[in-house]
Short mmCIF file of C-alpha atoms in Angstrom, two decimals:
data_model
loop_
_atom_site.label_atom_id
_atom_site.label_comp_id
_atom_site.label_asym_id
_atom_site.label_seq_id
_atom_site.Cartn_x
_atom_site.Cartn_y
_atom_site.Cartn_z
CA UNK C 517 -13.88 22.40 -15.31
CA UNK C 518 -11.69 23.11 -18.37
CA UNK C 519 -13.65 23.58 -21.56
CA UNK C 520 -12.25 22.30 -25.05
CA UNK C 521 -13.82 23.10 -27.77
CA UNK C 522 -12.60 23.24 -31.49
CA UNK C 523 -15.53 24.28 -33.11
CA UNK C 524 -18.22 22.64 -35.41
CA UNK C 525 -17.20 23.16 -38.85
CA UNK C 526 -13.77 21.10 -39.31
CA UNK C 527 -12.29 18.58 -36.94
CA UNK C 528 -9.09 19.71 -35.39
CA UNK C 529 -7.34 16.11 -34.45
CA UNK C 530 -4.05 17.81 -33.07
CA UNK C 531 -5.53 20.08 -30.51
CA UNK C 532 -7.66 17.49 -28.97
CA UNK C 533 -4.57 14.48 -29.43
CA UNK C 534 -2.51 17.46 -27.61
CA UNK C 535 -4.67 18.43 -25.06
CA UNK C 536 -5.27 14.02 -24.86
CA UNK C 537 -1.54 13.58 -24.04
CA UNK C 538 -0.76 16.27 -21.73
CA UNK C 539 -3.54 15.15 -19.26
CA UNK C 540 -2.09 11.27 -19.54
CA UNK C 541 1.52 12.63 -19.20
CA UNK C 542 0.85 15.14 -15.90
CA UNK C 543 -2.68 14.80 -15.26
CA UNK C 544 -4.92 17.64 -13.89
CA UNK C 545 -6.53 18.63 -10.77
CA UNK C 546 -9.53 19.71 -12.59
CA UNK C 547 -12.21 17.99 -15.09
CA UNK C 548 -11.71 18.31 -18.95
CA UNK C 549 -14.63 18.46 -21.15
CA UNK C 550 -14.49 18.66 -24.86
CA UNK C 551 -16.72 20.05 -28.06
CA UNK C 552 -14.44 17.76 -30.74
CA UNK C 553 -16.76 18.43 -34.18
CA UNK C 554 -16.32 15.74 -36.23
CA UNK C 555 -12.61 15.27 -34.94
CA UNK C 556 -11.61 11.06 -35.84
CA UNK C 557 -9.45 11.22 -32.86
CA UNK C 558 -11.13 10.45 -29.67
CA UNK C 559 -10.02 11.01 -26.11
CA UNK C 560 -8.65 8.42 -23.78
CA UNK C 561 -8.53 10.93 -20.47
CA UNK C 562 -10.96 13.51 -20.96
CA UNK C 563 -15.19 13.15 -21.48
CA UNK C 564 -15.97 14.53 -25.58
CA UNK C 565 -19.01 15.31 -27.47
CA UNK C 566 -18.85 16.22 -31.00
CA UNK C 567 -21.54 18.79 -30.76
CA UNK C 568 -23.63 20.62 -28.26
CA UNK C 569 -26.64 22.58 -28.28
CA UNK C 570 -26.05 26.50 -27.87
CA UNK C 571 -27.85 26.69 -24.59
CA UNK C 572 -25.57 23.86 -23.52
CA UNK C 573 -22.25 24.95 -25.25
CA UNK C 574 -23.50 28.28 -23.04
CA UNK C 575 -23.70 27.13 -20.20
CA UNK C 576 -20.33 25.22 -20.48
CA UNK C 577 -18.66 28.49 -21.06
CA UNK C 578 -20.25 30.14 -17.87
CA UNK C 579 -19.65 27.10 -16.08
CA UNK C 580 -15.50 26.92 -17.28
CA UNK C 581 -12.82 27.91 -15.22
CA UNK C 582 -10.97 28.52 -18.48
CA UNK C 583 -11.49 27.66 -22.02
CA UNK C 584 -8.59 25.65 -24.40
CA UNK C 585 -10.02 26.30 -27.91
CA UNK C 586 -9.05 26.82 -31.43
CA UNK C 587 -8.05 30.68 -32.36
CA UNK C 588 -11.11 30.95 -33.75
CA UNK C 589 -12.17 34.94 -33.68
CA UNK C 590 -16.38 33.85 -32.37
CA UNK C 591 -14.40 31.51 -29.49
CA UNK C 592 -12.50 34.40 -28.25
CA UNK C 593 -15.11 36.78 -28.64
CA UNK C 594 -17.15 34.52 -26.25
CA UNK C 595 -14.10 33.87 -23.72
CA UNK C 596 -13.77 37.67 -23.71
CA UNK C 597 -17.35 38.34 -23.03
CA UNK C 598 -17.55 35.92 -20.06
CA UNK C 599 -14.17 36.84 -18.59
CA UNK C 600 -12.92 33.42 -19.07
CA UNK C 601 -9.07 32.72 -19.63
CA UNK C 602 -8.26 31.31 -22.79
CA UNK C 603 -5.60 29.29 -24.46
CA UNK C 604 -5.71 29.16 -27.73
CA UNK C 605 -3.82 26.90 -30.31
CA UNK C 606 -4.31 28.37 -34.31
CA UNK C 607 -5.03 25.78 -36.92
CA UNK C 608 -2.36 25.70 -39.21
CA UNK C 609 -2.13 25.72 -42.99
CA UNK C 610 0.87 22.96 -43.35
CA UNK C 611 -1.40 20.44 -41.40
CA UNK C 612 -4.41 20.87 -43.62
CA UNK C 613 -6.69 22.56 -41.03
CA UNK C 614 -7.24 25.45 -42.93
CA UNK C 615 -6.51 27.10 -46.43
CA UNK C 616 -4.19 29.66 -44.97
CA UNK C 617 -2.96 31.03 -41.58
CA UNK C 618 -5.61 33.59 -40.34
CA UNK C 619 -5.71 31.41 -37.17
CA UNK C 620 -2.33 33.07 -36.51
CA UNK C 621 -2.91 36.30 -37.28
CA UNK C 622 -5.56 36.72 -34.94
CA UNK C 623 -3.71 34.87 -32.08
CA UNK C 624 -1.00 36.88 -32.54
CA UNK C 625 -3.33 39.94 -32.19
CA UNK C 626 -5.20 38.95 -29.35
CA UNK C 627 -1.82 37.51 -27.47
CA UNK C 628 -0.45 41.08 -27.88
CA UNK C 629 -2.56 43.04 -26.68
CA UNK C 630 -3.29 40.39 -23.67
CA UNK C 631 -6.33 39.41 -23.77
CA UNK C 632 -5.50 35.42 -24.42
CA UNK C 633 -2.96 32.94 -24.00
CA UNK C 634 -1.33 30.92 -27.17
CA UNK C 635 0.22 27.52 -27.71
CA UNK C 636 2.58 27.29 -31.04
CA UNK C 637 3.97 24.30 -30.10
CA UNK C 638 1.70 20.86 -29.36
CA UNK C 639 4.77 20.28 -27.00
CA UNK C 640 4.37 23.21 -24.84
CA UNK C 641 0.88 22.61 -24.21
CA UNK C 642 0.98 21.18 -20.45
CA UNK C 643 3.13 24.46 -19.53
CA UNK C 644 0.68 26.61 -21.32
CA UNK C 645 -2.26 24.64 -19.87
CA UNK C 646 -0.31 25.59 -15.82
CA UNK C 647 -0.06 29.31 -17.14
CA UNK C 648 -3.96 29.37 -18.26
CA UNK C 649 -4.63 28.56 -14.56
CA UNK C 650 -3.84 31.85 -13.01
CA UNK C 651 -3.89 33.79 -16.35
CA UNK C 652 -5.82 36.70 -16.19
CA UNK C 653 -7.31 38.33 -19.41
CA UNK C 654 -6.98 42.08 -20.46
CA UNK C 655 -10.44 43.61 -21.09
CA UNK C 656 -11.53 44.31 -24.55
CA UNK C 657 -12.07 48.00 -24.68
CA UNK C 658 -14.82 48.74 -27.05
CA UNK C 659 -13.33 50.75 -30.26
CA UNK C 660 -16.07 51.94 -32.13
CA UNK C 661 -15.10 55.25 -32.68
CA UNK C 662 -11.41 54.11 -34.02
CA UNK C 663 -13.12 51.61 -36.04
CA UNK C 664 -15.71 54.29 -37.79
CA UNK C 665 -12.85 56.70 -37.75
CA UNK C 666 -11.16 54.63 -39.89
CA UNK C 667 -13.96 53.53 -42.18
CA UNK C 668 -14.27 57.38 -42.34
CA UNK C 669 -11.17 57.46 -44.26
CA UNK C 670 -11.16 54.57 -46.03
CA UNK C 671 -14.22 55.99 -47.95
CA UNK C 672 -12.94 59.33 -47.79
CA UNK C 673 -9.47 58.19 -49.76
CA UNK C 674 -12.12 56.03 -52.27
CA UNK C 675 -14.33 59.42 -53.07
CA UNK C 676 -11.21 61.18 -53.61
CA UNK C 677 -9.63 58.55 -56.08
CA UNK C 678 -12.87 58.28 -57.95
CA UNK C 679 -13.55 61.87 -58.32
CA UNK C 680 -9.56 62.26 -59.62
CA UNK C 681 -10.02 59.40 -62.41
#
């Protein structure tokens, strides 16, 4: 099974129109099933529900052969923790899905360094879709020490600059 899922907290019409037409234009060899929110636009070709319990929304993930989602950073978090593949298609500020374009940023990031797969276009969706199939994920490598190395000097810099003023 393929698991869609957009989140809870805005709809995200275009993902789950795109994901919609790609199915009725090449079909799949393998179930959809969608978390839409409170998306207006409902499926034609694929079973939706706007929300789902966390035990359920769980046990989706584990039981996914890959996830389509939203570049949300908690969605890829979970895709990354279960090993799942994971295309990902950022909301976007000129369409009104969000107030500015973090969703890119962080696809961008994660793309990079190869841990998921990203859609910019609604039209190369079905080709991404094909690619998500045997796309295997880079493992996240746990940072900590980077991450309090750099907090080290962040606050490091900030005692210097306020013992100077």
């Amino acid at each position: 099974m393929i698991f869609l899922t957009v989140g809870t907290q805005f709809p995200f019409d275009r993902l789950v129109r795109a994901v919609d037409k790609a199915i009725s234009q090449n079909g799949f060899d393998e179930r959809v099933f969608a978390q839409i929110g409170c998306s207006s636009y409902r499926p034609h070709n694929f079973d939706a529900i706007s929300s789902l319990e966390k035990n359920i929304f769980d046990k989706h993930i584990c039981d996914a052969s890959c996830i389509i989602s939203h570049a949300g950073i908690g969605t890829i978090m979970i895709a990354l923790e279960n090993n799942k593949p994971l295309l990902v298609m950022p909301r976007l500020k000129k369409y009104g899905e969000v107030v500015n374009d973090h969703q890119l940023a962080i696809a961008r990031k994660f793309e990079q360094l190869g841990h998921i797969l990203v859609v910019y276009d609604d039209e190369d969706l079905a080709e991404k879709i094909e690619q998500l199939k045997s796309f295997i994920p880079q493992p996240r490598k746990n940072q900590a020490k980077a991450v309090a190395d750099r907090i080290a000097k962040f606050l490091k810099l900030l005692s210097e600059k306020q013992i100077s003023d």
